[in-house]
XYZ file of C-alpha atoms in Angstrom:
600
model
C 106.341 117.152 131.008
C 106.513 117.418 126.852
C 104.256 114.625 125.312
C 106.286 112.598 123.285
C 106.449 112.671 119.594
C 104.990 109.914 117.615
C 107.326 107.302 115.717
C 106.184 106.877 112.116
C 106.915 103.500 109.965
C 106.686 103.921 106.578
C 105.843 100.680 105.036
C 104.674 99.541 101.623
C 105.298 97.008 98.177
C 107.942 97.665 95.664
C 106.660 100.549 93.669
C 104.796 102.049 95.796
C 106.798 105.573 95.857
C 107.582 105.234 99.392
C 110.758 107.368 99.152
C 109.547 110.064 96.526
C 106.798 110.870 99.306
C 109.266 111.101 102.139
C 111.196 113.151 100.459
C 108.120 115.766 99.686
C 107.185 115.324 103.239
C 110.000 116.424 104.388
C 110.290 119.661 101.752
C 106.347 120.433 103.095
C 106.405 120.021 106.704
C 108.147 121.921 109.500
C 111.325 120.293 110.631
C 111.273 121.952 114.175
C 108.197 119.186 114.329
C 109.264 116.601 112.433
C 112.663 114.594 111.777
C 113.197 112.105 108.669
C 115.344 109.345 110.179
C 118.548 108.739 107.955
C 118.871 105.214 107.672
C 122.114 103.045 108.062
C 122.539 100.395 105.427
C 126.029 98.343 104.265
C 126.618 99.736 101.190
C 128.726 102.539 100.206
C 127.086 106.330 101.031
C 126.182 107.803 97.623
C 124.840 104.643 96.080
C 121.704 105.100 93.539
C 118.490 104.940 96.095
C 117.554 107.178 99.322
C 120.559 109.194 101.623
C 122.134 106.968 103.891
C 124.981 106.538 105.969
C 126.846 103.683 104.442
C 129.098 101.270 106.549
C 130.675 98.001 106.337
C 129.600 94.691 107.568
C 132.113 94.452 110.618
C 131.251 98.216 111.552
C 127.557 97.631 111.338
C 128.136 94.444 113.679
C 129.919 96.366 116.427
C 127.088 99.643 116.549
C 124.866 96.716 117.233
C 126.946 94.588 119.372
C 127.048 98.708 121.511
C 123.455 99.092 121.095
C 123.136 101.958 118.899
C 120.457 100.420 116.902
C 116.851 101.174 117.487
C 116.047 98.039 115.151
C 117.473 96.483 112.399
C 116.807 93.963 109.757
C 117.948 92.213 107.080
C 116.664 92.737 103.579
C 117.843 92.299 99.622
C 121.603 91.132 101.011
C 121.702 94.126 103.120
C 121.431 95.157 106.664
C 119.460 98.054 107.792
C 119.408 100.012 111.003
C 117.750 102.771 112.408
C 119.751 104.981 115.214
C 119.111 104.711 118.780
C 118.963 108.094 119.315
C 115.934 108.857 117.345
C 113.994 108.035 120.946
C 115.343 111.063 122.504
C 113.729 112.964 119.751
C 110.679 111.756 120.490
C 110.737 112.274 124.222
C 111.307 116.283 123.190
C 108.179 116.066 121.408
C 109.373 115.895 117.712
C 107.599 113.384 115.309
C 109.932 111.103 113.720
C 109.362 110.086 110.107
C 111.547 106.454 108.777
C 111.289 104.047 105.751
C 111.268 100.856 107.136
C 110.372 96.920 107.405
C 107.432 95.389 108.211
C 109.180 92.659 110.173
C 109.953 95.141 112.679
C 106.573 96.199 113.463
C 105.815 94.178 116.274
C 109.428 95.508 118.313
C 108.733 98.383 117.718
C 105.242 98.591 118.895
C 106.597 97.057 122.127
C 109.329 99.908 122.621
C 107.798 103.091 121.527
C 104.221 104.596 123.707
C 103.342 106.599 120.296
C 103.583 104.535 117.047
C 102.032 104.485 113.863
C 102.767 102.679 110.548
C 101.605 104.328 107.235
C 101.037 101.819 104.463
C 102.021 103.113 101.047
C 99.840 101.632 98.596
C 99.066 101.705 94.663
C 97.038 99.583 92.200
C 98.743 96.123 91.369
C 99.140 97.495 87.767
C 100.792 101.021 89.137
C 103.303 99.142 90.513
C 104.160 96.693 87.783
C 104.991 100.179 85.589
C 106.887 101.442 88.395
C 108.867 98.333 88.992
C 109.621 97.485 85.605
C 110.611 100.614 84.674
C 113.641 100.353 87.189
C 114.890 98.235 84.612
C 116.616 95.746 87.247
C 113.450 93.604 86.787
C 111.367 92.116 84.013
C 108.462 89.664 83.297
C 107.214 86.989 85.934
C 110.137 88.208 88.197
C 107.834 91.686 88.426
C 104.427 90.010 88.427
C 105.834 87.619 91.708
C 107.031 90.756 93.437
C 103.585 92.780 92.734
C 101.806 89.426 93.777
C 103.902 88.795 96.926
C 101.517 89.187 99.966
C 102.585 91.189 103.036
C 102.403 89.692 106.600
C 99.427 90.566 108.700
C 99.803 93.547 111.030
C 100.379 92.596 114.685
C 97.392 93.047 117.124
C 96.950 96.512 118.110
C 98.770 98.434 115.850
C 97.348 101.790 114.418
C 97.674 101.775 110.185
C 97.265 104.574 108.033
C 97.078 104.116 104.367
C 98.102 106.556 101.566
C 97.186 105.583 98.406
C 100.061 106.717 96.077
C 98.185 106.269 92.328
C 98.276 109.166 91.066
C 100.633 112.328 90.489
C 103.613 112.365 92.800
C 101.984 116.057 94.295
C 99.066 114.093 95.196
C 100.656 111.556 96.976
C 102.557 113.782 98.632
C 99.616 115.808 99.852
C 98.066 112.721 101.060
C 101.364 111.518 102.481
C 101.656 114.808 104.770
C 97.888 114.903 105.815
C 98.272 111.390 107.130
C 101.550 112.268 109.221
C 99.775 115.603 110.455
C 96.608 113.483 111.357
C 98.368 110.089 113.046
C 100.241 112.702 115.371
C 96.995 114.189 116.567
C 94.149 111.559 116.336
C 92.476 109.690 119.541
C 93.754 106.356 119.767
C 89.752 105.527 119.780
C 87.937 106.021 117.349
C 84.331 107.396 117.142
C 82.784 104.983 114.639
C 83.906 102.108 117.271
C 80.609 101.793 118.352
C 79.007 100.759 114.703
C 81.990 98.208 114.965
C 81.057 96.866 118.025
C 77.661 96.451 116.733
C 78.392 94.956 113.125
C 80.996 92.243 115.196
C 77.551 91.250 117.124
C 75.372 90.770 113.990
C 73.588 94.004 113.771
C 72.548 95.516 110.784
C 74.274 98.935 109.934
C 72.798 102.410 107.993
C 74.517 104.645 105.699
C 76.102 106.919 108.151
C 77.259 104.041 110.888
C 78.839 103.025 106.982
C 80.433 106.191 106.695
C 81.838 107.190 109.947
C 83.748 103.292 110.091
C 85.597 103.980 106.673
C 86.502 107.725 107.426
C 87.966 106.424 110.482
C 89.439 103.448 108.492
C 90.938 105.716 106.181
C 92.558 108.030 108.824
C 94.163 104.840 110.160
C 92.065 104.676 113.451
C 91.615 101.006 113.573
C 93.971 98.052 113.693
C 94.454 95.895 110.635
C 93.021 93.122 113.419
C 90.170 95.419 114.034
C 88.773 95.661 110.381
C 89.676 92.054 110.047
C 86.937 91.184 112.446
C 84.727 93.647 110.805
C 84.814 92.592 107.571
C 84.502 88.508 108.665
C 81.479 89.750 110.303
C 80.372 91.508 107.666
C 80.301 89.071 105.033
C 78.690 86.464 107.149
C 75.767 89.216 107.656
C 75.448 92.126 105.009
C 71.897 91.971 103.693
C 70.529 93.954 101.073
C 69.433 96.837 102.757
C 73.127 96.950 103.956
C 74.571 96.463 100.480
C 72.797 99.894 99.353
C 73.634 101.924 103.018
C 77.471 100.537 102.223
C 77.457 101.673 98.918
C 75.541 104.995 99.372
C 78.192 106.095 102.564
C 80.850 105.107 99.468
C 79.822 108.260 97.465
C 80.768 110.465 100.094
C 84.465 110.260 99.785
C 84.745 110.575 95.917
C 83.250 114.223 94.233
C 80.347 113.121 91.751
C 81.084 114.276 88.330
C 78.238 115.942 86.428
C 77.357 115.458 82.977
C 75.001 117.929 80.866
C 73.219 114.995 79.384
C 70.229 113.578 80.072
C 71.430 110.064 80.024
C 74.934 108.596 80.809
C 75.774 105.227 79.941
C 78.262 102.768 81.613
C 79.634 99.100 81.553
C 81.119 96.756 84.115
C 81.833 93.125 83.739
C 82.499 90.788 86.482
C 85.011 89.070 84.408
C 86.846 85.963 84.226
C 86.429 84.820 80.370
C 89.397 84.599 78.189
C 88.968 86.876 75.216
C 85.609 88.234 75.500
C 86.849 91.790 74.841
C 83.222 93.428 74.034
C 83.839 96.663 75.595
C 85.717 98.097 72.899
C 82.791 97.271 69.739
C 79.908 98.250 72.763
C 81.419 101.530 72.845
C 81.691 102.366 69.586
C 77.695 101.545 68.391
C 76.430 103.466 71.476
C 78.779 105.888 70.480
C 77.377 106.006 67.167
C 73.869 105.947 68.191
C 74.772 109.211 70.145
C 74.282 108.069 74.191
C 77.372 109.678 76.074
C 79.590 106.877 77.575
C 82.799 107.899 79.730
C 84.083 104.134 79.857
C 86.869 103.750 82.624
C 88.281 100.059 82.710
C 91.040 97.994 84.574
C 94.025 96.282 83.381
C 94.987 92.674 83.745
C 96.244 91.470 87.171
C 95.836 88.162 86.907
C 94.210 87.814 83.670
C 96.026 88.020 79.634
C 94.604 91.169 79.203
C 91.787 94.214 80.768
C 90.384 96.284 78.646
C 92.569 99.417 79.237
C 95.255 97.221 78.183
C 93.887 95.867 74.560
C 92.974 99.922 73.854
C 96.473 100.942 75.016
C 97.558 98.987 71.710
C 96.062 101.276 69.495
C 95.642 104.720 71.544
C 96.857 106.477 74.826
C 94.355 105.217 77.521
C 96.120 107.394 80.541
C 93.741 110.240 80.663
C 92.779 113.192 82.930
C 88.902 114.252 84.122
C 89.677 117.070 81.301
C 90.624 114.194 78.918
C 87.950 112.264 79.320
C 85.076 115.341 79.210
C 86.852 116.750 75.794
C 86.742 112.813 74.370
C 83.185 112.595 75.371
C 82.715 115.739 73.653
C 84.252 115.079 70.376
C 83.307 111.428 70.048
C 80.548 110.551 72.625
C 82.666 108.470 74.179
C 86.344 107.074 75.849
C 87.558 103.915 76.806
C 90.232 105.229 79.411
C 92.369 103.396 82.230
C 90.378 103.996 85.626
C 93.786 103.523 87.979
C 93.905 107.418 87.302
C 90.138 108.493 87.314
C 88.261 106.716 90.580
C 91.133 104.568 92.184
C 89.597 104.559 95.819
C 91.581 104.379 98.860
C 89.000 102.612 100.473
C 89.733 99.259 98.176
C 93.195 99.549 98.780
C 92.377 99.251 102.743
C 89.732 96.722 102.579
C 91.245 94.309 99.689
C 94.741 94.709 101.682
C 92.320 92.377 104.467
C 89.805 90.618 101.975
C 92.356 89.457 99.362
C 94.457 87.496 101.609
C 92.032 85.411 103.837
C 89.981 84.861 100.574
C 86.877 86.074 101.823
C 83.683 86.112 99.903
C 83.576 89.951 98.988
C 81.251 90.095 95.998
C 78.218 91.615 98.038
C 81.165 94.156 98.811
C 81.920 94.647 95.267
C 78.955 95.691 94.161
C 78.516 98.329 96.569
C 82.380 99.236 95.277
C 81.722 98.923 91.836
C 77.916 100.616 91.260
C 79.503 103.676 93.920
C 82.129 104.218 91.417
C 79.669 104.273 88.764
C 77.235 106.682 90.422
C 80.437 109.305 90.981
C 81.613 108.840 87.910
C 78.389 110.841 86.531
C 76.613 107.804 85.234
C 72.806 107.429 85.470
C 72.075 104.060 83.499
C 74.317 101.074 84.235
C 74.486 97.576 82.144
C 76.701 95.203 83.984
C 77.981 91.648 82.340
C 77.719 88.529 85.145
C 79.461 85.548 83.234
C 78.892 82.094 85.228
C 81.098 79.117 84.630
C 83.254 77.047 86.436
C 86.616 78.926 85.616
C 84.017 82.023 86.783
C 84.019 84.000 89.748
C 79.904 82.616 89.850
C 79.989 78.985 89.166
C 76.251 78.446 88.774
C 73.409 80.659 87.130
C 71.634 80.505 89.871
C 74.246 82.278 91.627
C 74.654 84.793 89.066
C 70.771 85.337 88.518
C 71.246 86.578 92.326
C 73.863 88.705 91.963
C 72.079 90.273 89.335
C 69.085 91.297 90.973
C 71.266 92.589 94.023
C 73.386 94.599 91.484
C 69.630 95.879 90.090
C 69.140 96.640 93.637
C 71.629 98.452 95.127
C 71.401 100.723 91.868
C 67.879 101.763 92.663
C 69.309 102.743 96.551
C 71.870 105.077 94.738
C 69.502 106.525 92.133
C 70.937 104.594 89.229
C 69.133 102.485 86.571
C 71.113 98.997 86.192
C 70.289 96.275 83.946
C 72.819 92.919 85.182
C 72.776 89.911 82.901
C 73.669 86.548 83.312
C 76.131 85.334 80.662
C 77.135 81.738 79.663
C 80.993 82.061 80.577
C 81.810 78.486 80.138
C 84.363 79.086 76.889
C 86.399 81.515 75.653
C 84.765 84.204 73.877
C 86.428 85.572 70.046
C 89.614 83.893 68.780
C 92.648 85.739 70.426
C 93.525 86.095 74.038
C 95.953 89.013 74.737
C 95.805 92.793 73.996
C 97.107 92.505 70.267
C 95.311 89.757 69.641
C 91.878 90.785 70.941
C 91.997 93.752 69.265
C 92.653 91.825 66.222
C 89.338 90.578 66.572
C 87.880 93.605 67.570
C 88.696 95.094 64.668
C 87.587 92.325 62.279
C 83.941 92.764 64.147
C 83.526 96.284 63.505
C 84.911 95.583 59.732
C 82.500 92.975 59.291
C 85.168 91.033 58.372
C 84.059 87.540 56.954
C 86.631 86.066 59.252
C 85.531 87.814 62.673
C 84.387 85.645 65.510
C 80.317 85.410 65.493
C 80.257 84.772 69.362
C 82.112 88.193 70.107
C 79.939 90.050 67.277
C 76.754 88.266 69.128
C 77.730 89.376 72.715
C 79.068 92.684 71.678
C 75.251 93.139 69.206
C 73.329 92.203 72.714
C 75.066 94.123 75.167
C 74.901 97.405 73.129
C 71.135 96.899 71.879
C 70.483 96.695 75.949
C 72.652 100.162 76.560
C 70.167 101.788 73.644
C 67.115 100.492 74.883
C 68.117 102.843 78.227
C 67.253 105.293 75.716
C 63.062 105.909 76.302
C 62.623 106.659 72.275
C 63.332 102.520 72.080
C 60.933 100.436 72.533
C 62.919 97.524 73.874
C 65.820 95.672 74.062
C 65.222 93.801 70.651
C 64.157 96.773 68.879
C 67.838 98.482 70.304
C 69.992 95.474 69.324
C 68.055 95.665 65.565
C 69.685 99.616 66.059
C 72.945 98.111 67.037
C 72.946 95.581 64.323
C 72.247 98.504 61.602
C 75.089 100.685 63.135
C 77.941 97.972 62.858
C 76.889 96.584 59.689
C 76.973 100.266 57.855
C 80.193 101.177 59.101
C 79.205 103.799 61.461
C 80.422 102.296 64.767
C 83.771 101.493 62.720
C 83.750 105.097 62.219
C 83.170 105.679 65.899
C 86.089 103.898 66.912
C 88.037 105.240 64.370
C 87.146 108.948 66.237
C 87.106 107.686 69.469
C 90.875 106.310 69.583
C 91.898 109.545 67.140
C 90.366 111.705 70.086
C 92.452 109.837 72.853
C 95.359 110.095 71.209
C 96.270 107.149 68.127
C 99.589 105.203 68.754
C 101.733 105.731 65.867
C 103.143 102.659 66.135
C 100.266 100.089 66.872
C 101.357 96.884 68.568
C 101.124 93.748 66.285
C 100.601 90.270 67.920
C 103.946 88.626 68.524
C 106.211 87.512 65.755
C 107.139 84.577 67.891
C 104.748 81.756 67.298
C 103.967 78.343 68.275
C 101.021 75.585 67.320
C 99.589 73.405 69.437
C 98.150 70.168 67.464
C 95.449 67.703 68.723
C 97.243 64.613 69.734
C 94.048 61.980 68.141
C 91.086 62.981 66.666
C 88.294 63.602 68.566
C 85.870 66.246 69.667
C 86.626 69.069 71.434
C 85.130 68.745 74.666
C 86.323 71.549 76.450
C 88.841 75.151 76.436
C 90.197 75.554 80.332
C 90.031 79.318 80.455
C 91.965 78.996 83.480
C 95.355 77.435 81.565
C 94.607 79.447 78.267
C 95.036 83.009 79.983
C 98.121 81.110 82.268
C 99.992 79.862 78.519
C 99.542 83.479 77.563
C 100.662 85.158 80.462
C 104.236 82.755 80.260
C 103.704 84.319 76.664
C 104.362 87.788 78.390
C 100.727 88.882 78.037
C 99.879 91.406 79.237
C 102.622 93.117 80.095
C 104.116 92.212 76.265
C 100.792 93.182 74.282
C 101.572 91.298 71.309
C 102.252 88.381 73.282
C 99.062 85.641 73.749
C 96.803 82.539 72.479
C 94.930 82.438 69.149
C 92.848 79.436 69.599
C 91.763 78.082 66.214
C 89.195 75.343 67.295
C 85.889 75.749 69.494
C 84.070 73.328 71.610
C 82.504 70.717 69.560
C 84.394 71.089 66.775
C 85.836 67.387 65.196
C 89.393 67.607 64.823
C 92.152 65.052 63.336
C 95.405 64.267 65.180
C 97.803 66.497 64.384
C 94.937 69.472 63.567
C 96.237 73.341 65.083
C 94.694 73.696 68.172
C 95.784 77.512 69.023
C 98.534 79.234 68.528
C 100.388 80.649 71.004
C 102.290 84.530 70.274
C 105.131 85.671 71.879
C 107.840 89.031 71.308
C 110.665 86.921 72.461
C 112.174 83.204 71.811
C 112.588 83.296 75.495
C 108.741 84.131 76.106
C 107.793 81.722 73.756
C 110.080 78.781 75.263
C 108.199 79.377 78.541
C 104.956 79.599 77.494
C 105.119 76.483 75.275
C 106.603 74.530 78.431
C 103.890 75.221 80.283
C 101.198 73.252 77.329
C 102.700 69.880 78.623
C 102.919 69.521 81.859
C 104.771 66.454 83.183
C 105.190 65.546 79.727
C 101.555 64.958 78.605
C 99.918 66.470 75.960
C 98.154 69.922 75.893
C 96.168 70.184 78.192
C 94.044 73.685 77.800
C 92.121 71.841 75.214
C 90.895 68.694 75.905
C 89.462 66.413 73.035
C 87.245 63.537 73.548
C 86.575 60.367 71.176
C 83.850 60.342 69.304
């Protein structure tokens, strides 16, 4: 008797490109193996979308009332169905292929003997583009849907995921090689063993590391199964572990190479409003002639990442060939990394960690410093702000993390210097793209009006980055280096290459036109600037996804103000934006709140 075939459910967030990689799938592989389900939906056949068979309501009531569904379900004020029939393809052998819900998981796990789902993911900021470039959606409405967290997969099904951030022939390629391998693969996987152990306590090595993610990649294990794995693992991953997890990383991402003898990178845990350093770092080392490839994240839950605040003055979506020909030209890039070293194997474990809030920062750094060490670079510098609106609350905390970051870098061959940073206030004056690089700007112009803190941080970060170099003598003597290059224009000139080299915008974006001040309601002191409700004002602003749009505070802590004294400012590209965002200062009527002022 014929095996039967194996029933793929494609699954996956809006924006994810589900259909687009059906549809290659089905131009690549061989239809006498596989079958793409046509699904039946009530609306009209030749609506915008996918090919389906369109019916009405009362005729899609009576196939089901016959039983010539499969499944169905209802989603955006439609019902969908898949045919019964598709079984009988499977008992012939054939695989069948179909787009479907995740609610239906569970039934059909119970009805079909071979079933797989393959989850269709992309970075959060991927499919914000992709979403609001429908044009049916805008705003919060696209940062709820991106934010919207999928059920958890029912107990013993397999999952494959595809990672979709790239070009659509890439997806496609990875699409294919996951249907080829989920009709083939051993329901048990080899690395099960390491699995076992880690769920018992055990410590793990590199290759026990290794063989659990390939098999996690390739879908072998249950969403239930790497839930229990990670729990255990972040109850018992000591440092030894840290550096095996991290080193096994490296394996599934091709190192770049570099002909230089040193190659310089940045990473900052994150988490303070403003504190956009990355783009004046750059520039000095630049200028002082260390080679520094900078990939960086945009916001997902912040007013702005750094690949967002460069975006406003240069194209920050580069290739491998991009970024080699910037380094080139002008030492240096500050490019998006969603389309450099995206890894597949965050989008599996953060699909886990995210939602059951698990502590995954001895994780990270394994992510984060084997990103680094593919990426080409051989000396690291990585920012660890602590602060109660912080990821670290305490120094002490942070002071740990950093000598675990130190670490792990030795394990991978890297040389990482982690500092603890006071992230208890905002750092600079604006907080949004536009606005940050406002201040940016004024730093590298030595602008009488730039903010001292961000010139301060910037001047210490990038004197530590040329001490890597063994010519300087130490830190101080590299931030006196630093110092000399901003002051005499040169790392304004380096910027000035640097964005030229990516590609300039001609139109630059200007902070909103839109504006709003917030007063002090007595006089007082300031006491404190919630980082928290600052980047939340700015985001109602429209930040990030609006780059103009954001906060311009215009007091700092301790500071004496009188009633009725500008507090910040908030920016905006829309009345609507602004409307919202100024709501949102005066909750149940009170006062601002992001600011609070204290008597004297």
């Amino acid at each position: 008797m014929k095996e039967s075939g194996t029933f793929f459910l494609v699954v996956g967030p809006s924006g994810a490109g589900k259909d687009s990689l059906i549809d290659g799938a089905r131009a690549t592989l061989d239809n006498n193996e596989y079958v793409f389900a046509r699904r039946i939906i009530t609306r009209p056949t030749g609506s915008p979308g996918e090919d389906h068979e369109g019916v009405a309501e009362a005729e899609f009531a009576e196939r089901e009332r016959n039983g010539e569904f499969l499944v169905t379900w209802h989603a955006h004020g439609l019902r969908y169905g898949l045919p019964q029939w598709l079984v009988g393809l499977l008992e012939t052998g054939k695989h069948v292929v179909a787009n479907g819900s995740r609610g239906v998981i569970a039934m059909l796990a119970r009805q079909l003997p071979r079933f797989v789902v393959v989850n269709v993911t992309a970075p959060q900021d991927v499919l914000a583009q992709r979403i609001a470039a429908r044009g049916r959606e805008s705003g919060d409405d696209v940062m709820r849907r991106v934010a919207r967290q999928a059920p958890p997969m029912p107990d013993g099904v397999r999952c494959v995921t595809v990672s979709n951030d790239s070009t659509l022939d890439l997806g496609v390629a990875r699409f294919t090689d996951a249907l080829r391998d989920g009709a083939g693969a051993q329901p048990q996987p080899a690395s099960h063993r390491h699995l076992a152990a880690k769920l018992d306590g055990q410590s793990l090595d590199e290759g026990a590391y290794e063989a659990i993610l390939r098999d996690a990649i390739a879908g072998r294990y249950t969403e239930q199964e790497l839930t229990a794995f990670l729990t255990a693992a972040t109850r018992s991953l000591d440092d030894r572990e840290v550096v095996a997890l991290a080193r096994a990383r490296t394996r599934f991402t091709p190192r770049i190479d570099w002909d230089e003898p040193i190659v310089v990178d940045k990473h900052s845990m994150g988490g303070v409003p403003g504190s956009r350093i990355t783009l004046i770092v750059v520039p000095i080392v630049a200028a002082y002639g260390l080679a520094m490839p900078k990939t960086s994240s945009r916001a997902i839950t912040s007013a702005a990442g750094t690949a967002d605040a460069m975006e406003t003055v240069a194209r920050v979506d580069l290739t491998h060939d991009d970024v080699r020909r910037c380094v080139a030209q002008a030492r240096a890039c500050i490019a998006w990394n969603g389309r450099l070293n995206h890894s597949v194997i965050d989008d599996v474990m953060n699909a886990i960690t995210r939602p059951l809030g698990l502590d995954s920062r001895r994780w990270a750094v394994a992510s984060i410093l084997s990103k680094k060490a593919t990426a080409g670079a051989t000396h690291v510098i990585v920012d660890i702000p602590y602060g109660p609106q912080t990821k670290l609350s305490a120094r002490g905390d942070a002071d740990a993390l950093a000598g675990l970051f130190e670490e792990v870098g030795k394990g991978l061959g890297l040389h990482v210097r982690a500092l603890a940073t006071d992230g208890t206030r905002p750092i600079g004056r604006g907080v949004g793209p536009a606005l940050e690089v406002r201040d940016v700007r004024q730093v590298l112009e030595n602008h009488p009006d730039a903010p001292m803190d961000l010139r301060e941080k910037a001047l210490r970060f990038a004197g530590e980055i040329i001490a890597f170099d063994p010519r300087v003598a130490s830190a101080a003597q590299g931030m006196r280096i630093a110092t000399a290059l901003l002051d005499e224009g040169s790392a304004k000139a380096a910027f000035e290459r640097i964005v030229a080299t990516q590609g300039i915008r001609t139109d630059p974006v200007a902070p909103g036109a839109h504006t709003h001040v917030i007063v002090a309601p007595t006089e007082g002191r300031v006491a404190a600037i919630n980082g928290w409700q600052i980047s939340g004002i700015a985001r109602a602003a429209g930040a990030p996804r609006r780059a103009g749009a954001g906060i311009d505070l215009l007091c700092t802590i301790g500071e004496r103000v009188a009633a009725g004294e500008p507090l910040y400012r908030i920016h905006a590209e829309s009345a609507a934006d602004l409307a919202t965002a100024v709501a949102m200062t005066r909750p149940a009527g009170e006062d601002a709140t992001a600011v609070r002022i204290d008597p004297d």
